[in-house]
PDB file of C-alpha atoms in Angstrom:
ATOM      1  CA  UNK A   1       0.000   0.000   0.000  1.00 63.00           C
ATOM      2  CA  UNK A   2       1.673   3.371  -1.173  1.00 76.00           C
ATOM      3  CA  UNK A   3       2.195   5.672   1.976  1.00 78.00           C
ATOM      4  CA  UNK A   4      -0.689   8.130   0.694  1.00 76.00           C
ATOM      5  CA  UNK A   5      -2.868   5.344   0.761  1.00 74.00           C
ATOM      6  CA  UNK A   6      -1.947   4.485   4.188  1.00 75.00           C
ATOM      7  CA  UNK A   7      -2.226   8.213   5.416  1.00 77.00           C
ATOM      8  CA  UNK A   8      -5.631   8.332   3.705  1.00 75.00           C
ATOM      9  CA  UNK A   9      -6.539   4.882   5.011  1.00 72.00           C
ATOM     10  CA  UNK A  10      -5.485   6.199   8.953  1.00 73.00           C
ATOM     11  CA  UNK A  11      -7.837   9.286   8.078  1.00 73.00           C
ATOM     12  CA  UNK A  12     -11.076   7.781   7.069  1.00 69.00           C
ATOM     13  CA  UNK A  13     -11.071   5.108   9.375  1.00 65.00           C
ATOM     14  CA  UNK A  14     -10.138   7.344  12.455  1.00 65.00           C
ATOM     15  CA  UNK A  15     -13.004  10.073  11.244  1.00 60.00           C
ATOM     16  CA  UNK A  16     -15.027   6.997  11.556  1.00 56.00           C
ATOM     17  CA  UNK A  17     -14.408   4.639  14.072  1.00 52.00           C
ATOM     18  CA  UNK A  18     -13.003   5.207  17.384  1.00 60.00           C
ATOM     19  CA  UNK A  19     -10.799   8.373  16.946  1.00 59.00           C
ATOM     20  CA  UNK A  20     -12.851  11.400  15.583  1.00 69.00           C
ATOM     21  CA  UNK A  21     -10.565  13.794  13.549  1.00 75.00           C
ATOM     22  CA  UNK A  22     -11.838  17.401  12.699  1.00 81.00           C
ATOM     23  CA  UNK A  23     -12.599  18.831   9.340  1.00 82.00           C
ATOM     24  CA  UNK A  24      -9.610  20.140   9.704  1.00 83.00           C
ATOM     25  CA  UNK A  25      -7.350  17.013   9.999  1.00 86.00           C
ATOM     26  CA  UNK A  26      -8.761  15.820   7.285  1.00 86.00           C
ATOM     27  CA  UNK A  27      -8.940  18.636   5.286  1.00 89.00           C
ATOM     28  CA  UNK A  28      -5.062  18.875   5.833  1.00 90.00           C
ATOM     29  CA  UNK A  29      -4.569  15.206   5.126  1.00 90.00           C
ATOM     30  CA  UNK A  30      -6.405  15.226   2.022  1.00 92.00           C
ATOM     31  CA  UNK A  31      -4.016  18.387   1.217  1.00 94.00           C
ATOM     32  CA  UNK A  32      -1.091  17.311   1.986  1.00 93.00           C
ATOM     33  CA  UNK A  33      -2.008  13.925  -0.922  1.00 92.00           C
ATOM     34  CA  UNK A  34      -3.336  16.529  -3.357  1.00 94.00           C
ATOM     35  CA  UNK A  35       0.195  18.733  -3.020  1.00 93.00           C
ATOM     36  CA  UNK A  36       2.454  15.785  -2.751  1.00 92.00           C
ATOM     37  CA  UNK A  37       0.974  14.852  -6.335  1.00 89.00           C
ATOM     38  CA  UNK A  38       0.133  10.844  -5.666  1.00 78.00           C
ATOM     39  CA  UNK A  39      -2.834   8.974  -7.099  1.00 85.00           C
ATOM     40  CA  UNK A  40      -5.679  10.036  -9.096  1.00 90.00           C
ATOM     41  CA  UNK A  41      -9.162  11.986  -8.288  1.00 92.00           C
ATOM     42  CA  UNK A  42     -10.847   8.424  -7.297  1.00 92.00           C
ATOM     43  CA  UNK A  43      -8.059   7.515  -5.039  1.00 90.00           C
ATOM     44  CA  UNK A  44      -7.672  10.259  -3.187  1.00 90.00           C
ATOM     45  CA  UNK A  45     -11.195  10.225  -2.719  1.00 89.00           C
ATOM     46  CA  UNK A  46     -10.951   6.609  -1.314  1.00 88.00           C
ATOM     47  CA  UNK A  47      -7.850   7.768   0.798  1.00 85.00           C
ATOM     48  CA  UNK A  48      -8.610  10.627   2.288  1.00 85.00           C
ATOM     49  CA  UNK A  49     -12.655  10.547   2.786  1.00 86.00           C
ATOM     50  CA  UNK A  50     -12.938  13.967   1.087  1.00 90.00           C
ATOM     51  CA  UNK A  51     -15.458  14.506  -2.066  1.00 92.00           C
ATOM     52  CA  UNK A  52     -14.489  14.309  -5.420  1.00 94.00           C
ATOM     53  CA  UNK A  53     -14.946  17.857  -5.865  1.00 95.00           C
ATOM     54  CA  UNK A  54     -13.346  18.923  -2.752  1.00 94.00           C
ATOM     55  CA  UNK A  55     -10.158  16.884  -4.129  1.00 94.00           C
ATOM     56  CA  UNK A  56     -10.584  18.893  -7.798  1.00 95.00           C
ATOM     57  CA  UNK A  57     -10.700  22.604  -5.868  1.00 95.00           C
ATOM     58  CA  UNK A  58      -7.750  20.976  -3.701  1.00 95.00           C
ATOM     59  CA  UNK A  59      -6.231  20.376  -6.982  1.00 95.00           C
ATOM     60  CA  UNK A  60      -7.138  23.984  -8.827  1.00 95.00           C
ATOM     61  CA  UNK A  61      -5.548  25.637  -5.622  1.00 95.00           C
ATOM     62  CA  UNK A  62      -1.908  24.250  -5.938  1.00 94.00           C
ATOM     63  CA  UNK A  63      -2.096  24.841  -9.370  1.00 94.00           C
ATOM     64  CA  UNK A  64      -3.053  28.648  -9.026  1.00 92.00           C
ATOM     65  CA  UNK A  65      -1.085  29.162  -5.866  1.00 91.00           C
ATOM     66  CA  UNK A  66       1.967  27.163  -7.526  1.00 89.00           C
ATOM     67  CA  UNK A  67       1.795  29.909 -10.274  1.00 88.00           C
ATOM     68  CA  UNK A  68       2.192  32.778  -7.631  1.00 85.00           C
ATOM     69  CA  UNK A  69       5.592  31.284  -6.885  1.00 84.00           C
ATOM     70  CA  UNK A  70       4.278  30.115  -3.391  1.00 85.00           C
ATOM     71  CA  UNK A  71       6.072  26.816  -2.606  1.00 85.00           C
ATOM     72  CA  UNK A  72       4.701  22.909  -2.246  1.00 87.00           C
ATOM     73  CA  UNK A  73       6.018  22.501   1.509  1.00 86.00           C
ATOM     74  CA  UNK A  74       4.634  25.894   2.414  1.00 86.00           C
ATOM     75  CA  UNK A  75       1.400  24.937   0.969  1.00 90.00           C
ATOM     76  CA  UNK A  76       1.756  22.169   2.831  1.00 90.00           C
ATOM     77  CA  UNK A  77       3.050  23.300   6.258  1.00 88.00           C
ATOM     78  CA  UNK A  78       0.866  25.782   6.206  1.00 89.00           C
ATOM     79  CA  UNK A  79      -2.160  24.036   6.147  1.00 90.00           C
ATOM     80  CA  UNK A  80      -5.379  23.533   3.580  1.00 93.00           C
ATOM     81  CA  UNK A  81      -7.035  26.904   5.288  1.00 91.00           C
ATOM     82  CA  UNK A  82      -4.316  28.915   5.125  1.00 89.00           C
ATOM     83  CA  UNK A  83      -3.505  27.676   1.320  1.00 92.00           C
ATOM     84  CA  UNK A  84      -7.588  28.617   0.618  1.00 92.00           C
ATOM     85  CA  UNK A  85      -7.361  31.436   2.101  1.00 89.00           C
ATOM     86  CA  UNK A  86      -4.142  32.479   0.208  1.00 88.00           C
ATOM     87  CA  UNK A  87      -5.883  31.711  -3.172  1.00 89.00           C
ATOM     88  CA  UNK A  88      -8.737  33.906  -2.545  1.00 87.00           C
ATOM     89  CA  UNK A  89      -6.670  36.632  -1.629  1.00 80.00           C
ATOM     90  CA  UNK A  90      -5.262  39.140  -4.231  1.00 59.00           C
ATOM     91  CA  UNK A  91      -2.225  39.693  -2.837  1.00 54.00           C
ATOM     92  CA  UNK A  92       0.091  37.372  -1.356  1.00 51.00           C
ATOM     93  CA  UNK A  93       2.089  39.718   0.698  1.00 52.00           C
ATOM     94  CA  UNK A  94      -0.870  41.651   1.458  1.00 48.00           C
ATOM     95  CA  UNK A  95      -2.852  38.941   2.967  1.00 51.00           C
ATOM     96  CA  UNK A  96       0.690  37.345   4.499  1.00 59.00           C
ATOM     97  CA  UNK A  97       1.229  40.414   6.504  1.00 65.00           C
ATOM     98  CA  UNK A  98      -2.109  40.612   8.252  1.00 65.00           C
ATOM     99  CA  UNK A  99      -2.261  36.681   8.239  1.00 67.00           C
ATOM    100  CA  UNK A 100       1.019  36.214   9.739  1.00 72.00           C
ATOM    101  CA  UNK A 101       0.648  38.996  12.713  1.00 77.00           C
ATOM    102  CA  UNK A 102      -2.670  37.231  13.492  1.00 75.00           C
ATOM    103  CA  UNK A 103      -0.956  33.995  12.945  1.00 76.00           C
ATOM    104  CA  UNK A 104       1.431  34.810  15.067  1.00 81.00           C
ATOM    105  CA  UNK A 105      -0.468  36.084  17.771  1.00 83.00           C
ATOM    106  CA  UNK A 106      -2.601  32.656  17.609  1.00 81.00           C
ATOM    107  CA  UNK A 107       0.453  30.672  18.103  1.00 82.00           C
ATOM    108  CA  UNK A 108       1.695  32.483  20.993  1.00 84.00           C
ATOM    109  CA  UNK A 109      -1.575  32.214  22.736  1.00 84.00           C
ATOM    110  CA  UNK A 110      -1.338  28.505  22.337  1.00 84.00           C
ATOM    111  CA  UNK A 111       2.355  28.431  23.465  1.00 85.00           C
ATOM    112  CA  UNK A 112       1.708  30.660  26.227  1.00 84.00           C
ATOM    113  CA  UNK A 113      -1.047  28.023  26.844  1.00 85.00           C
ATOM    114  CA  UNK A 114       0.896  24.977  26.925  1.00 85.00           C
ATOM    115  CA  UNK A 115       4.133  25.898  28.259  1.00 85.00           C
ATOM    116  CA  UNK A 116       2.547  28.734  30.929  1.00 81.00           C
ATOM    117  CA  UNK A 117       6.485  30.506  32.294  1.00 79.00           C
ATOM    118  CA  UNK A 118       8.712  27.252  31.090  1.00 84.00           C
ATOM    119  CA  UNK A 119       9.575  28.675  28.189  1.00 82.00           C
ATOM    120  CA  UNK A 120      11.591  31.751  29.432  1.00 82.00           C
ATOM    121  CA  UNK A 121      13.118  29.781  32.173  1.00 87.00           C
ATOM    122  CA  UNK A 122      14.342  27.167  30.036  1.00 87.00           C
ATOM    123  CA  UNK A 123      15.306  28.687  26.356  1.00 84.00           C
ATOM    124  CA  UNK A 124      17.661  25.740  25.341  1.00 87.00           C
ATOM    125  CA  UNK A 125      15.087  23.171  26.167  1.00 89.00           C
ATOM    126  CA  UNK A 126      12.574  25.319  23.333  1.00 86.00           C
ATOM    127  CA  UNK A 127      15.694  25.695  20.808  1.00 85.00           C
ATOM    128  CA  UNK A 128      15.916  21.873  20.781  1.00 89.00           C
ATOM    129  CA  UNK A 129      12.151  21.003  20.851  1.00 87.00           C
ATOM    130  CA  UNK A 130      11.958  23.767  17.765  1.00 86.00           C
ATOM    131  CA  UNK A 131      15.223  22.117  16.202  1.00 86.00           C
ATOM    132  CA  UNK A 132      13.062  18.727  17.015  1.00 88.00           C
ATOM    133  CA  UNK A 133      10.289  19.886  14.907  1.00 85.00           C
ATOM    134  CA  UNK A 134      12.871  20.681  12.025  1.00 83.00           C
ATOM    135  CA  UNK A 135      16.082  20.736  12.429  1.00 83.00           C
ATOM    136  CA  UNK A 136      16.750  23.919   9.836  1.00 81.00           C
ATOM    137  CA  UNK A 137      13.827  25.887  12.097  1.00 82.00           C
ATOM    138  CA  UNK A 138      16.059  27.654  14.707  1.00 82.00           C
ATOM    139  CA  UNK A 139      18.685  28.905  12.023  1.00 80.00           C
ATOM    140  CA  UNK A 140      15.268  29.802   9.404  1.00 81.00           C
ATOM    141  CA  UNK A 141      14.379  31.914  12.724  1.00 83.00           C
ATOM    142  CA  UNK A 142      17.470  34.153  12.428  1.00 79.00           C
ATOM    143  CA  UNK A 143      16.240  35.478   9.018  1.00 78.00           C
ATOM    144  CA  UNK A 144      12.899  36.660  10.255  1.00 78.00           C
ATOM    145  CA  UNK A 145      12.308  40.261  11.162  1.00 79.00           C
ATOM    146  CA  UNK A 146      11.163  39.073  14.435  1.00 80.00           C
ATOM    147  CA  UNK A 147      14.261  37.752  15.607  1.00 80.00           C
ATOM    148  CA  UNK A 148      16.138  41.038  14.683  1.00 77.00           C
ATOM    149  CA  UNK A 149      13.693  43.249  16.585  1.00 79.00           C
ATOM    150  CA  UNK A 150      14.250  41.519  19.260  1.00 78.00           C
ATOM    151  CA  UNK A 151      17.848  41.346  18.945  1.00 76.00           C
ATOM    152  CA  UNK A 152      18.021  44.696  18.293  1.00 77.00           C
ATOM    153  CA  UNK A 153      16.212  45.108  21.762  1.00 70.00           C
ATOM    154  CA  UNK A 154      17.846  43.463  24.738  1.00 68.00           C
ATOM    155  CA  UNK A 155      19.495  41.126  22.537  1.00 67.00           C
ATOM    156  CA  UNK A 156      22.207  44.033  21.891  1.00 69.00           C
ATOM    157  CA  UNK A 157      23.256  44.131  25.361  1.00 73.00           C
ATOM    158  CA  UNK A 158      23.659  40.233  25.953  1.00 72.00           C
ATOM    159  CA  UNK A 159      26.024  39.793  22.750  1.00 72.00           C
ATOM    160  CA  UNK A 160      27.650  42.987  24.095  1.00 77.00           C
ATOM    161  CA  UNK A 161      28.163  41.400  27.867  1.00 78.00           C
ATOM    162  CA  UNK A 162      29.157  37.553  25.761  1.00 75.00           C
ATOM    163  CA  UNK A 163      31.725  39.632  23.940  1.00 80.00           C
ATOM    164  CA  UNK A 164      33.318  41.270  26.863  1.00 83.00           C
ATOM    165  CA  UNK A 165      33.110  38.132  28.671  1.00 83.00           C
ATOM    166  CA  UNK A 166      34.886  36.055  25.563  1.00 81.00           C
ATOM    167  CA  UNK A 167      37.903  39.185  25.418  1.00 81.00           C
ATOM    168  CA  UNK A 168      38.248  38.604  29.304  1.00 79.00           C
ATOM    169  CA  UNK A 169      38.561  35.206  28.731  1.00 77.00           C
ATOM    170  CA  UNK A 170      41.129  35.328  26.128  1.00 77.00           C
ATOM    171  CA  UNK A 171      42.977  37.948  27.138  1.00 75.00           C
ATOM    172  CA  UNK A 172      43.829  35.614  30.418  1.00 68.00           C
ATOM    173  CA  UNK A 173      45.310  33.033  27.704  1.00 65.00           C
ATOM    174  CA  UNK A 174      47.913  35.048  27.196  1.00 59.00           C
TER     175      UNK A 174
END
């Protein structure tokens, strides 16, 4: 059984049986078939649960959102809403920019949620579980503007006290 199949196979039968999956999870399963280009209309029916012509707008987004220059493992990390969403809109930085900050602010909610004060008392534990989730995430996080405002902030004066620290350190080398 091809690994699509599988995936679609986990989907239907959890959305039926014992595990209920939101529309959702299954909208994002059935997405992440559609971008990753395996199997026909039918069988991605039969894999994921999802109608026909849900599958065929699936299919007319990538397409159209492919042609904007937006990339398959955005499309797909991003989600099926966020890729509709994206197709409807007119402008992909324009919708980006208020999407993200909202985004963003979701996210942190959920964070702040789930880890309550953890996180700022243990940094290197939430480097490794991001670095866990992808290993290229913390270094992708340096070239967001987010990480140099907040450099720019208080993160100045930390590099500033690690380089006096390191010249201390050296200069009792020699």
């Amino acid at each position: 059984m091809p690994l699509n199949a599988a995936i679609g196979a986990a989907s239907k039968l959890n959305g039926r049986e014992k595990v209920t999956i939101t529309r959702a999870e299954k909208g994002n399963a059935a997405w992440k078939m559609v971008c990753e280009g395996s199997g026909s209309i039918a069988e991605l029916v039969k894999w994921s649960g999802v109608s026909k012509q849900q599958i065929s707008i699936m299919r007319g987004v990538l397409k159209r959102l492919r042609e904007r220059g937006i990339s398959t493992s955005q499309m797909i990390d991003q989600g099926w809403d966020w890729s509709r969403d994206t197709d409807k809109s007119k402008s992909t930085s324009e919708f980006t920019e208020n999407a993200a900050e909202a985004m963003a602010q979701d996210w942190a909610e959920r964070i702040g949620k789930a880890l309550g004060g953890k996180a700022v008392d243990n940094p290197g534990v939430v480097a490794r579980a991001l670095e866990i989730i992808s290993p290229a995430l913390p270094s992708r996080m340096i070239e967001s503007d987010a990480f140099w405002d907040a450099l720019n902030g208080a993160g100045r004066n930390l590099l500033e006290e690690f380089d006096l620290e390191e010249e201390d350190s050296l200069e009792g080398e020699f």
